[in-house]
PDB file of C-alpha atoms in Angstrom:
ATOM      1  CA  UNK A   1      89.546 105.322 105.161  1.00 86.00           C
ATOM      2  CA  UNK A   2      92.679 103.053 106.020  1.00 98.00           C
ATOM      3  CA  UNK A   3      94.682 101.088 103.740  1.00 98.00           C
ATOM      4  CA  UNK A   4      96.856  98.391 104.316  1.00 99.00           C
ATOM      5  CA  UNK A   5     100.564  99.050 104.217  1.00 99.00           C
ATOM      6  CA  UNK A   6     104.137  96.830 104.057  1.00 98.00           C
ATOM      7  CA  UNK A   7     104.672  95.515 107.949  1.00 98.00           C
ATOM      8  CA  UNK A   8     107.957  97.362 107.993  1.00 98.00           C
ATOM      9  CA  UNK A   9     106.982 100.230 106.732  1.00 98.00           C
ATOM     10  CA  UNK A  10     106.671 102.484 109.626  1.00 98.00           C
ATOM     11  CA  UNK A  11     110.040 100.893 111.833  1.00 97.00           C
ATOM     12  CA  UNK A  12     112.076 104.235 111.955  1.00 97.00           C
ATOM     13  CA  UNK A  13     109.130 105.888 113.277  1.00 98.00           C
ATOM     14  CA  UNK A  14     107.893 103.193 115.603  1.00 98.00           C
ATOM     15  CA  UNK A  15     111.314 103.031 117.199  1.00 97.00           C
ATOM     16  CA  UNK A  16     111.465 106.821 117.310  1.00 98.00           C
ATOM     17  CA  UNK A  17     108.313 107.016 119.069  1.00 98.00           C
ATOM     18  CA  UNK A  18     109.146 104.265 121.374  1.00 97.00           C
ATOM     19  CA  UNK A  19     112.642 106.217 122.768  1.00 96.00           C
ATOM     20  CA  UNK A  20     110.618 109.326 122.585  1.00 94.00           C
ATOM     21  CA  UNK A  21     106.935 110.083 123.804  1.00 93.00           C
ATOM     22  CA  UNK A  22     105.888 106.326 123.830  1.00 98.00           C
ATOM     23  CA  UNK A  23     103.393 103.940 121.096  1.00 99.00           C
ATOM     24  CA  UNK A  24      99.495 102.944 122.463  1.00 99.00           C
ATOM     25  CA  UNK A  25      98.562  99.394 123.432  1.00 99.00           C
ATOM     26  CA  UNK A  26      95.247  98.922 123.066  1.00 99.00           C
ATOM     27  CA  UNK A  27      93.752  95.845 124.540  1.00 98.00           C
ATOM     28  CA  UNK A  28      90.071  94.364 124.993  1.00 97.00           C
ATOM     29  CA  UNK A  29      88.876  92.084 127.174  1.00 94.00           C
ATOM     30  CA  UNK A  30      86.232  89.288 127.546  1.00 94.00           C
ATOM     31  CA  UNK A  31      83.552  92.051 128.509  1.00 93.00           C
ATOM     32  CA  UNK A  32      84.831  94.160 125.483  1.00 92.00           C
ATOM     33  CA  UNK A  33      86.010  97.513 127.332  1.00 92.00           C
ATOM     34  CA  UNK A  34      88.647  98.361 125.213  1.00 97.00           C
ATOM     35  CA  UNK A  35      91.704 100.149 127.137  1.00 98.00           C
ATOM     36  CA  UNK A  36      94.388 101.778 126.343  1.00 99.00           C
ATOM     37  CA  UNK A  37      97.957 101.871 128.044  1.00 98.00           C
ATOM     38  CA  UNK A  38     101.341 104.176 126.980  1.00 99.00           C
ATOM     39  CA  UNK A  39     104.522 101.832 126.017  1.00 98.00           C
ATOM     40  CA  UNK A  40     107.868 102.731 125.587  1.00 97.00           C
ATOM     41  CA  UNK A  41     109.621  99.339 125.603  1.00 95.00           C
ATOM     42  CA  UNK A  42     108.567  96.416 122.608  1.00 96.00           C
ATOM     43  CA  UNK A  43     110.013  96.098 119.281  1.00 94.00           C
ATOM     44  CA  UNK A  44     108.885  95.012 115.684  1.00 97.00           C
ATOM     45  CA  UNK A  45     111.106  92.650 113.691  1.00 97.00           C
ATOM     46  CA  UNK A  46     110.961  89.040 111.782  1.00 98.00           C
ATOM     47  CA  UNK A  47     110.426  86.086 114.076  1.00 98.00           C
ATOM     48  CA  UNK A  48     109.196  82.282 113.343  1.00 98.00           C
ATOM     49  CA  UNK A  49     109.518  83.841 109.443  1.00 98.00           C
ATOM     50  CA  UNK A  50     106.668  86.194 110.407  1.00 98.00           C
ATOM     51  CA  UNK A  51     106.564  90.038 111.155  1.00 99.00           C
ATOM     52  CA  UNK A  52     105.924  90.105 115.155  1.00 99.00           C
ATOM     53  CA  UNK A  53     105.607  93.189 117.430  1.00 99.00           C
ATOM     54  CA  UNK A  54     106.325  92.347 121.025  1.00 99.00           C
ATOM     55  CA  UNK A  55     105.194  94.389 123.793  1.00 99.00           C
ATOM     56  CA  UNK A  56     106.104  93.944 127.735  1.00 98.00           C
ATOM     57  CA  UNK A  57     102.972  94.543 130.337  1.00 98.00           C
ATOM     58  CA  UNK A  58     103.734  94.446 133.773  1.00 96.00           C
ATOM     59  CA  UNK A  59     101.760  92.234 135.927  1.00 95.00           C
ATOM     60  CA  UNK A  60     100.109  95.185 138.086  1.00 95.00           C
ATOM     61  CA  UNK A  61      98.768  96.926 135.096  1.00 96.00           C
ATOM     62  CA  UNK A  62      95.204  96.537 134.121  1.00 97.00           C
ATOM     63  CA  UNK A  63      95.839  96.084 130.776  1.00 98.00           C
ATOM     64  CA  UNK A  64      98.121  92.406 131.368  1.00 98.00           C
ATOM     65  CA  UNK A  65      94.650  91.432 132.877  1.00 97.00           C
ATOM     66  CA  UNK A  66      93.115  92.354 129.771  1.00 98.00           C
ATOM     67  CA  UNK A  67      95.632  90.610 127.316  1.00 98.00           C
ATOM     68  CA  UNK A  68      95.096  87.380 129.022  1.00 98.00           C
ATOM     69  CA  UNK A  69      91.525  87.688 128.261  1.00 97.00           C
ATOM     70  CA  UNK A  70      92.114  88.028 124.693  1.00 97.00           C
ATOM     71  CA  UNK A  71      93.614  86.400 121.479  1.00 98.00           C
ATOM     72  CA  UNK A  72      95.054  89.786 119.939  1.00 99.00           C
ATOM     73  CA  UNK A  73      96.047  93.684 120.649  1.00 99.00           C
ATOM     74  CA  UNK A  74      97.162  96.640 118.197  1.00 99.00           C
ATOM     75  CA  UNK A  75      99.988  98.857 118.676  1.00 99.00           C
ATOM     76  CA  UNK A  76      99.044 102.986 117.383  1.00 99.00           C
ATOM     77  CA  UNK A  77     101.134 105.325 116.744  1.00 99.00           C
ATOM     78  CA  UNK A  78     100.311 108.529 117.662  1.00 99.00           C
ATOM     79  CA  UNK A  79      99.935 112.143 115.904  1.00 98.00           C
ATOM     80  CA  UNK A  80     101.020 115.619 116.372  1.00 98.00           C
ATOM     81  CA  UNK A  81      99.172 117.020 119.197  1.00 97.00           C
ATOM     82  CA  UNK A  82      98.149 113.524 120.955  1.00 98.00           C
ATOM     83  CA  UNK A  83     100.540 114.173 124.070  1.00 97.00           C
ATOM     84  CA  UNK A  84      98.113 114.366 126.354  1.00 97.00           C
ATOM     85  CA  UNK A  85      96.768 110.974 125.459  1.00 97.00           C
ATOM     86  CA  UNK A  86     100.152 109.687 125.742  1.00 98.00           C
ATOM     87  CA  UNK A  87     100.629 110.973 129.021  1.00 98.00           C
ATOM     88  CA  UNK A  88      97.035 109.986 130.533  1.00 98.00           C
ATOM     89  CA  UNK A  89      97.563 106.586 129.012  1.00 98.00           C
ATOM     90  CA  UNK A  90     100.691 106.109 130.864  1.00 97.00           C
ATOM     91  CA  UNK A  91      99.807 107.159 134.315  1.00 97.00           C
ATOM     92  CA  UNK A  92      96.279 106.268 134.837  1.00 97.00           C
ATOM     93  CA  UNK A  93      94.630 103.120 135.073  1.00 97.00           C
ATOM     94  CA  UNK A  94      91.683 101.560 133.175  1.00 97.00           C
ATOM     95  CA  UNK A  95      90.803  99.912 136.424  1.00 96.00           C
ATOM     96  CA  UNK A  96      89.999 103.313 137.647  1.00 96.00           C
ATOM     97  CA  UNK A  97      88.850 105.234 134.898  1.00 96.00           C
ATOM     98  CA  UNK A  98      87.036 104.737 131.148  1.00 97.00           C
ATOM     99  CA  UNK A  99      90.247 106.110 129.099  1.00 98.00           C
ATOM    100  CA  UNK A 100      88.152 106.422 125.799  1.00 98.00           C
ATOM    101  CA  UNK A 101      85.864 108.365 127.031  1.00 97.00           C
ATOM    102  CA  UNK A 102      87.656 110.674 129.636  1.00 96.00           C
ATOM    103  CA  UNK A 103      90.020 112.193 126.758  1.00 97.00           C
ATOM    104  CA  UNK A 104      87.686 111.273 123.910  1.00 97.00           C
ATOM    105  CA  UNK A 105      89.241 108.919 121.807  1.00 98.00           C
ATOM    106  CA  UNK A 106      87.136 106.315 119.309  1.00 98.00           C
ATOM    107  CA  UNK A 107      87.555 102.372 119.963  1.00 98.00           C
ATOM    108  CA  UNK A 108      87.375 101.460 116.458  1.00 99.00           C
ATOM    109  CA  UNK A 109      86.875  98.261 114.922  1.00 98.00           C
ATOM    110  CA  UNK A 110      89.720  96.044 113.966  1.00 98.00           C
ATOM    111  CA  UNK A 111      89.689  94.904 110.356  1.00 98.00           C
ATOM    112  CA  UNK A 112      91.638  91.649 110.963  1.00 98.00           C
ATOM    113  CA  UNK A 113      91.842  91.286 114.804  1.00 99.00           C
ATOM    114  CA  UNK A 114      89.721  91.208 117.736  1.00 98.00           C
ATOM    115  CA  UNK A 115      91.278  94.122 119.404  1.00 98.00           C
ATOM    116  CA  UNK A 116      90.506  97.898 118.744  1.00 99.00           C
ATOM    117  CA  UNK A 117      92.326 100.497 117.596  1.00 99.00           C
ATOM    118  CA  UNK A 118      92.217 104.092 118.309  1.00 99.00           C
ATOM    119  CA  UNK A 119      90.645 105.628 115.354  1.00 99.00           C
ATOM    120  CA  UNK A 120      92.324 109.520 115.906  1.00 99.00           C
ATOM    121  CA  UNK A 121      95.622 107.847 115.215  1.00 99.00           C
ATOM    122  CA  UNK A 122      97.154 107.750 112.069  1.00 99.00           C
ATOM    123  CA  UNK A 123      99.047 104.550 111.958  1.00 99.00           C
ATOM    124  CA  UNK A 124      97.946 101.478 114.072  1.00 99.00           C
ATOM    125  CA  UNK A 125      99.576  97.803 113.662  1.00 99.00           C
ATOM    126  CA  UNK A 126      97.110  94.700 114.255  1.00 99.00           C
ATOM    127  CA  UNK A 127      98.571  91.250 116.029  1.00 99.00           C
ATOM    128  CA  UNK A 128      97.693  88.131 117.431  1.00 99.00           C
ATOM    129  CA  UNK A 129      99.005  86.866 119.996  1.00 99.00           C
ATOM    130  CA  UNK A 130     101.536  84.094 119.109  1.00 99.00           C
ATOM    131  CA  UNK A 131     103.387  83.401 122.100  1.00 99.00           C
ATOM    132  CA  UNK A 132     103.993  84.720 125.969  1.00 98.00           C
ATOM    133  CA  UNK A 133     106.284  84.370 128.335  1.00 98.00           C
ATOM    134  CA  UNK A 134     106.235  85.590 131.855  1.00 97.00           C
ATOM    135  CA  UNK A 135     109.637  86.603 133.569  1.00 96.00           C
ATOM    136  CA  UNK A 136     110.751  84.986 136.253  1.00 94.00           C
ATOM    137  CA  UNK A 137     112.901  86.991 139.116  1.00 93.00           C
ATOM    138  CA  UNK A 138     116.774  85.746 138.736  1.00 93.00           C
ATOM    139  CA  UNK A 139     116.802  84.899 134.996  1.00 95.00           C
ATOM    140  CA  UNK A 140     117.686  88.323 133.649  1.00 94.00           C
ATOM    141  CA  UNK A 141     121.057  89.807 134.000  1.00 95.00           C
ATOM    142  CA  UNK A 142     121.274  90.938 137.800  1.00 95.00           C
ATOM    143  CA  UNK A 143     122.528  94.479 136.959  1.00 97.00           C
ATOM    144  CA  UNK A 144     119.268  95.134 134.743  1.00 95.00           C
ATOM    145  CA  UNK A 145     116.570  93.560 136.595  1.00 94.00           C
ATOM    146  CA  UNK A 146     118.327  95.964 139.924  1.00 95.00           C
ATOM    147  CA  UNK A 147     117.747  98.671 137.910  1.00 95.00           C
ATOM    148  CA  UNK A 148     114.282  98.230 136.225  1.00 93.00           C
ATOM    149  CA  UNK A 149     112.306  95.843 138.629  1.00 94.00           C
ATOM    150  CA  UNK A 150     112.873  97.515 142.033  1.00 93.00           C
ATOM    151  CA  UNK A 151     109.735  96.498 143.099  1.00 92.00           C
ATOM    152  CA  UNK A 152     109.874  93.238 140.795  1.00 90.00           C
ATOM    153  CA  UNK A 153     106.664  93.815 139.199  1.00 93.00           C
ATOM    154  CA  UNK A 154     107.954  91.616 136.460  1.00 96.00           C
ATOM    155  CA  UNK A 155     106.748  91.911 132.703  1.00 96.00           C
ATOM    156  CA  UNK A 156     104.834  89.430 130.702  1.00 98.00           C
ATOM    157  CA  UNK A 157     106.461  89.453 127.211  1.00 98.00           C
ATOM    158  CA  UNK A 158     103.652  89.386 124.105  1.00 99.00           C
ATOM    159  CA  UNK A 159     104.594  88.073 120.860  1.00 99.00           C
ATOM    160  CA  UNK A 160     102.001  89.406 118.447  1.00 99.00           C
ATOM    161  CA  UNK A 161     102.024  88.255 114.564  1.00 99.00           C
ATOM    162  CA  UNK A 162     100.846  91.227 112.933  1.00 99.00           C
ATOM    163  CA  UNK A 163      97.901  90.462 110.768  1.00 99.00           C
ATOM    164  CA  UNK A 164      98.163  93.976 109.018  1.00 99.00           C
ATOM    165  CA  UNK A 165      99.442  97.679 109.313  1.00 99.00           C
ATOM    166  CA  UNK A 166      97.351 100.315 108.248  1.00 99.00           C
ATOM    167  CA  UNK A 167      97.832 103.969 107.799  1.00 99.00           C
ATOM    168  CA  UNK A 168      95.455 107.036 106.804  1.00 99.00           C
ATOM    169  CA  UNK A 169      96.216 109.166 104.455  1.00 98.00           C
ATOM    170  CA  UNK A 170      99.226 111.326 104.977  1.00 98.00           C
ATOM    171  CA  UNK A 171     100.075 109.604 108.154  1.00 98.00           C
ATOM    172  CA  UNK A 172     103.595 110.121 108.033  1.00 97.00           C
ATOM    173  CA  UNK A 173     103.060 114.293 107.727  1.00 98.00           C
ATOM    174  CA  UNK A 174     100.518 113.438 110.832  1.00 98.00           C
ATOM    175  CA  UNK A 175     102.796 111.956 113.319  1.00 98.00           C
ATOM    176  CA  UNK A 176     105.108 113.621 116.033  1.00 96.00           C
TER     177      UNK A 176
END
């Protein structure tokens, strides 16, 4: 059973996980496959007077085709022992492959959103999408965009208003 917890209550240990092992984006689309995709870049803070976590999905990736198919997404953090999901998550696609079922993982419900969650983690974060923006090539510092974007396979920026954090018990014991 989940209960709902402050927005902010897990920010040390999002960011942690963010620099270090990555967070899972878990998306839905129109025909309701649920996928689910490794991040290591977004951040959760206050924005239009609301708690927002933004996430960045790169154009090629199967989730952005996803998101723009839906109104919402969650962001779950995972536990102790979840590295392989982590790491299949962030190098295979859910073009090619059924992610939930290849490493076993449970598209739950979502109690406020659309979107999923994935039930074996212990902390996920439900938002809907607020506001996007899609980069354009030449409006981000030169430097940076020479060093990330190579290949400029630019990022579509999500604002999500979270409608609700929820944790199981002893989730903080239960993540990494």
């Amino acid at each position: 059973m989940r209960k709902q917890v402050d927005e902010f209550k897990y920010v040390a240990e999002t960011n942690r996980l963010l620099k270090d092992g990555g967070l899972l984006l878990v998306t839905q689309g129109k025909k309701g496959e649920p996928n689910a995709m490794t991040i290591g870049w977004g951040f959760l803070g206050t924005m239009w007077r609301r708690p927002v976590f933004v996430v960045a999905v790169r154009l090629s990736r199967y989730s952005h085709k996803l998101m723009e198919e839906s109104d919402s997404y969650t962001v779950c953090l995972p536990g102790k022992g979840m590295e392989k999901m982590l790491e299949v998550c962030g190098t295979k696609s859910g073009r090619d492959m059924d992610k939930f079922k290849e490493l076993g993982m449970t598209a739950a419900k979502g109690i406020q959103v659309k979107a999923p969650y994935i039930e074996e983690c212990p902390v996920h974060i439900e938002c809907e999408i607020a506001y996007k923006d899609q980069m354009e090539p030449g409006e981000l510092k030169k430097a940076i965009e020479d060093e990330v974007y190579t290949t400029r396979d630019l990022h579509t920026i999500y604002y999500g208003e979270i409608k609700g954090v929820y944790e199981v018990e002893g989730a903080r014991s239960k993540l990494p």
